[in-house]
Coordinates of C-alpha atoms and ligand atoms in Angstrom, one line a residue:
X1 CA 0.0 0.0 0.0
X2 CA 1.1 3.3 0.2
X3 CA 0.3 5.0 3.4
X4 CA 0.9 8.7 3.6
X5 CA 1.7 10.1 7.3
X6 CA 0.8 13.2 8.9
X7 CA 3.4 14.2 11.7
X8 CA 6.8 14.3 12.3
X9 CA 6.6 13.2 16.1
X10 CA 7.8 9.9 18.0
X11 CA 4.3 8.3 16.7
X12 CA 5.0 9.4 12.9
X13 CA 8.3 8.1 13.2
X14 CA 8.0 4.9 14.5
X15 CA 4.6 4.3 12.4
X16 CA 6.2 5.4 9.2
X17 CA 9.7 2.8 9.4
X18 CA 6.9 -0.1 10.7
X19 CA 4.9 0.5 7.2
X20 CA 8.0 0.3 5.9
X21 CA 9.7 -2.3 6.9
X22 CA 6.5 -4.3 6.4
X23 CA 6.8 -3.6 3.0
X24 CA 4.8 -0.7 2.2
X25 CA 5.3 2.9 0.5
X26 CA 5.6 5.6 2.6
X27 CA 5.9 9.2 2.7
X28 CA 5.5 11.1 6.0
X29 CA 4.1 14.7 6.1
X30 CA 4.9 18.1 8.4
X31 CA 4.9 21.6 7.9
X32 CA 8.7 21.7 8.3
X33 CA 10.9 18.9 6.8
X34 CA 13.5 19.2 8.3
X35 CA 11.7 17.7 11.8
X36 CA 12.4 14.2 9.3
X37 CA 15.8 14.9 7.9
X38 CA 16.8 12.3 10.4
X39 CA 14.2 9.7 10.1
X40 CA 15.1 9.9 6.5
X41 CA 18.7 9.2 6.7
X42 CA 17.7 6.1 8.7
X43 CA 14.5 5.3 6.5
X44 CA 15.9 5.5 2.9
X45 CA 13.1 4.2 1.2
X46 CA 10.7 6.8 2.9
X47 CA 9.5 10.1 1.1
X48 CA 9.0 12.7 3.2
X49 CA 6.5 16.1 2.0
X50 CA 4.2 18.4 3.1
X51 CA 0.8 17.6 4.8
X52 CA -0.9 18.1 1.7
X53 CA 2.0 15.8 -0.4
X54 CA 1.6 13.2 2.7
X55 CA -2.3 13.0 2.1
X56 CA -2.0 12.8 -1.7
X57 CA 0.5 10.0 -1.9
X58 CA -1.5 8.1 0.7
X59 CA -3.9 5.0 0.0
X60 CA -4.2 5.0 3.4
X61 CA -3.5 8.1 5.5
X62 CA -2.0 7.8 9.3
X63 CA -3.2 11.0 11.3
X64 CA -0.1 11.3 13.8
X65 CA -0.5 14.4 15.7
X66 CA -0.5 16.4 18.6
X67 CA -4.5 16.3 19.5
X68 CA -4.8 20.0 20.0
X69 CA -4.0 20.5 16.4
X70 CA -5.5 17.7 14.5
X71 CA -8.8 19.5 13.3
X72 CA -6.0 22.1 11.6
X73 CA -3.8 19.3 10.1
X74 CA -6.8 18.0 8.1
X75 CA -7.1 20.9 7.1
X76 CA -4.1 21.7 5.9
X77 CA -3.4 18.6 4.5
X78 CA -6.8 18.9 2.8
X79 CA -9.9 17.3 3.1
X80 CA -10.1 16.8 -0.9
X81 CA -7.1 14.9 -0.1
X82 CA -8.6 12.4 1.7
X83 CA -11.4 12.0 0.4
X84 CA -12.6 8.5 0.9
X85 CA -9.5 7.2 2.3
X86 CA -8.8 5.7 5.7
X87 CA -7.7 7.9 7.9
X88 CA -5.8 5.8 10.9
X89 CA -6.7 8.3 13.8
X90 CA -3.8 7.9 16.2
X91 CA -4.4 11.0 17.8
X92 CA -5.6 11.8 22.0
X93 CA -7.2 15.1 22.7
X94 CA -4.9 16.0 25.3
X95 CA -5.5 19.2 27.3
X96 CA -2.2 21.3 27.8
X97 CA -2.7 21.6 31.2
X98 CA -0.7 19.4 33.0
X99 CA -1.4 15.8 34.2
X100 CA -3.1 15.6 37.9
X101 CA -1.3 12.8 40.2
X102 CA -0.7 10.9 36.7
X103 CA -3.9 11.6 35.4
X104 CA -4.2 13.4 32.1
X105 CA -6.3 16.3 31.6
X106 CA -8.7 15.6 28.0
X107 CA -10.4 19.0 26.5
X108 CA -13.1 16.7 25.3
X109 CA -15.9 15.1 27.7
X110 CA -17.0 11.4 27.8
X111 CA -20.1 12.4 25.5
X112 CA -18.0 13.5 23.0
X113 CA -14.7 12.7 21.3
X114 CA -11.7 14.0 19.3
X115 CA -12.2 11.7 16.5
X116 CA -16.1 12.4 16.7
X117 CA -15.5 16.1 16.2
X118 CA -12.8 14.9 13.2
X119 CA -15.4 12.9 11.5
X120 CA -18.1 15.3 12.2
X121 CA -16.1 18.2 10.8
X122 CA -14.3 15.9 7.5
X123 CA -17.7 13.9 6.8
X124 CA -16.0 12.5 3.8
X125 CA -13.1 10.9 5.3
X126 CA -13.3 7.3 6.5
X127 CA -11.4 8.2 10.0
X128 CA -11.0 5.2 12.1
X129 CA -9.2 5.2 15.7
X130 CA -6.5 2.7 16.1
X131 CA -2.9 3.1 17.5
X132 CA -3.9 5.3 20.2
X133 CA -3.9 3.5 23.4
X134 CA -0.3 2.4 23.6
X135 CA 2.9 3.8 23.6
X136 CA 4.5 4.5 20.4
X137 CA 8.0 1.9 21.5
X138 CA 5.1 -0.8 21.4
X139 CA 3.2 -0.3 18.0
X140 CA 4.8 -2.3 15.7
X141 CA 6.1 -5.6 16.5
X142 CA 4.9 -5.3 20.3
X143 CA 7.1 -8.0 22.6
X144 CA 5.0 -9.3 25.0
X145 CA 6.1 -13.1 26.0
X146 CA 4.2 -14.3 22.9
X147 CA 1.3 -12.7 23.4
X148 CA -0.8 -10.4 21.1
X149 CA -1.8 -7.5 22.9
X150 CA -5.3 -5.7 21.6
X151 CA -6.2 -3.0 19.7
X152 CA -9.2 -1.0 20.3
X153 CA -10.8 0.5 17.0
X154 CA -14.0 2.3 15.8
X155 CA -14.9 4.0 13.1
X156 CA -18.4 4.7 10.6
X157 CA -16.8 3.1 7.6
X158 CA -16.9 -1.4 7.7
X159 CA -14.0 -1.2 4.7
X160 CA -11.7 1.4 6.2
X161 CA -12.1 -0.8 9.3
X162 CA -11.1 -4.1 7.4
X163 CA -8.2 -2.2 6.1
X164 CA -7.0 -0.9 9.6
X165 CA -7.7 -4.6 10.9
X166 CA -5.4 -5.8 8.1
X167 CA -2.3 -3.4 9.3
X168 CA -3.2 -4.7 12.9
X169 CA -2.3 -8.1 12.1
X170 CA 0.6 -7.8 10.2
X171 CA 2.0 -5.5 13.3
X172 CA 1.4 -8.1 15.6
X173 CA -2.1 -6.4 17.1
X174 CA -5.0 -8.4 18.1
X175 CA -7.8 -6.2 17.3
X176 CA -10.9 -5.5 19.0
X177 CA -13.6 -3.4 16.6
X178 CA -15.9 -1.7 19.5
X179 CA -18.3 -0.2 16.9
X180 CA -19.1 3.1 15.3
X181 CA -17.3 6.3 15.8
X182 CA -19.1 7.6 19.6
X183 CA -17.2 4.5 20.4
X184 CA -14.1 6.9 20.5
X185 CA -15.4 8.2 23.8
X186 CA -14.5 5.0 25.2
X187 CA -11.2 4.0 23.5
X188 CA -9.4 7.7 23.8
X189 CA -9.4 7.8 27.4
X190 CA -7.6 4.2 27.1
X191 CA -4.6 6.6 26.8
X192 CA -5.5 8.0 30.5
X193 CA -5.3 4.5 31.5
X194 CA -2.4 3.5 30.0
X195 CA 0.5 6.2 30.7
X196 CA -0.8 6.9 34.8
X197 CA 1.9 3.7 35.8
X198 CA 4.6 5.9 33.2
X199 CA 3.6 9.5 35.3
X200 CA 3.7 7.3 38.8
X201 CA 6.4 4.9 38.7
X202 CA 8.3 5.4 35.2
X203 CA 6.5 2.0 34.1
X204 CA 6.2 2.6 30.5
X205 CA 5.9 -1.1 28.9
X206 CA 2.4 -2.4 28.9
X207 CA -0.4 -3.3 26.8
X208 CA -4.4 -4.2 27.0
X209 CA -5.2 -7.4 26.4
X210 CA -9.5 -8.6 26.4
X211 CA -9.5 -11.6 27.9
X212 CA -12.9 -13.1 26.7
Ligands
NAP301 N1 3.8 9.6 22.0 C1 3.2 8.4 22.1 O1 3.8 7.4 22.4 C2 1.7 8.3 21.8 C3 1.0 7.1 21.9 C4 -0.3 7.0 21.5 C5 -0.9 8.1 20.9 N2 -0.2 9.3 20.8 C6 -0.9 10.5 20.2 O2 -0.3 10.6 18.9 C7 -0.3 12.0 18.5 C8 1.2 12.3 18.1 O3 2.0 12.2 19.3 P1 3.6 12.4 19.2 O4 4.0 12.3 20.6 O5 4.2 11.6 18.1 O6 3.7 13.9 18.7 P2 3.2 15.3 19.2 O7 4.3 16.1 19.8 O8 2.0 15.2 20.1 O9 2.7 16.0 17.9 C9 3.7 16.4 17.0 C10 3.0 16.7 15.6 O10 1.9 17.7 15.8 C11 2.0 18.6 14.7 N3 1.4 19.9 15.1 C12 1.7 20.5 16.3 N4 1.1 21.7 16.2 C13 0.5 21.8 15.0 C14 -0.3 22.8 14.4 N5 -0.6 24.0 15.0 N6 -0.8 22.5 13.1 C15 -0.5 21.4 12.5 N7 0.2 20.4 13.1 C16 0.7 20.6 14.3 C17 3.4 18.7 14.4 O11 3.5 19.0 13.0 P3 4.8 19.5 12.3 O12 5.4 18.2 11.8 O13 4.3 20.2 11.1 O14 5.6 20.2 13.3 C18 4.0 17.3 14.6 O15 3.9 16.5 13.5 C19 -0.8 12.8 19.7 O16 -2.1 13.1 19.4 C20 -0.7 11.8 20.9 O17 -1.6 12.0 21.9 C21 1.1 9.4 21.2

């Protein structure tokens, strides 16, 4: 495939060389290059553009940015862009205020989500959460004694879903499909969940598994 993404940050990075080295095309998108100059000495078969380039080249787009600014990096990488692509929504609407005794502050509510607002805003786009609720060292090839940890999606769109589903497996996910897009309510806050034992006690190597 080839899988455009948007961002230039530890998520970008790491989910850009996984596409990669799982044999896909890649170019990753920013405002200002030279955030990738050195992802692309290491990534040599990776393009690297603008957001606009990034969303063009991509089959499949990754949204990999910071959650205060998503809403503007659709737009600047253009909704006519994206048009009927999958969008994989990495992002978490985190506040900028800072965590409270390792809890993160979210500028959304629980009736209402970042993704939610994306799709609401883009209605064209087939946005579907993934990627998420983990931290970006475990994303592709995640080591867990054998086990397959789970991702949580959702999204409006069954294909884009099948397609995200499809990238799951060959990273090494387990995925869990938890319905249309208010679902994002639910799996956002996953990121709450999952970095309180990193803000207490440095304990940054986990997963969610659904035992069932
Ligand atoms: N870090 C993790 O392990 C992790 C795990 C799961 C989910 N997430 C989520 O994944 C997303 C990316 O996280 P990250 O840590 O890799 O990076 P980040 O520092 O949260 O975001 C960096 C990216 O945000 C873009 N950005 C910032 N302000 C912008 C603006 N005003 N307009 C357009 N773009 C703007 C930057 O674009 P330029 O390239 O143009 O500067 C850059 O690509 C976040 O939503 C985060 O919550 C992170």
């Amino acid at each position: 495939m080839k899988v455009g993404v948007l961002g230039s940050g530890d998520v970008a990075k790491v989910l850009g060389a996984g596409f990669l080295n799982h044999g896909h095309e890649v170019m990753m998108g920013s405002r200002d290059t030279a955030k990738l100059a050195d992802w692309s000495a290491k990534n040599r078969k990776g393009r690297v553009g603008s957001f606009p380039d990034a969303a063009k080249f991509g089959e499949v787009v990754v949204l990999a940015v910071k959650g205060t600014a998503a809403a503007d990096a659709v737009r600047a990488a253009g909704a006519e862009n994206l048009r009927a692509k999958t969008v994989v929504d990495a992002t978490n609407p985190i506040a900028d205020a800072p965590p409270q005794n390792g809890v993160l502050k979210y500028f959304t509510s629980l009736d209402d989500s970042l993704m939610e607002r994306l799709q609401r805003e883009f209605h064209a786009v087939h946005f579907v959460k993934a990627f998420n609720s983990v931290g970006n060292a475990s994303m592709v090839n995640p080591r867990f004694d054998g086990v397959r940890p789970t991702m949580f999606i959702c999204g409006n769109e069954e294909a884009a879903k099948k397609t995200v589903t499809s990238i799951l497996d060959q990273f090494g996910w387990e995925t869990a499909d938890m319905g249309k897009a208010e679902a994002a309510r639910a799996i956002e806050p996953l990121c709450i969940l999952w970095c309180i034992p990193g803000f207490l006690r440095n304990d940054w190597v986990h997963a969610f598994k659904l035992l069932t």
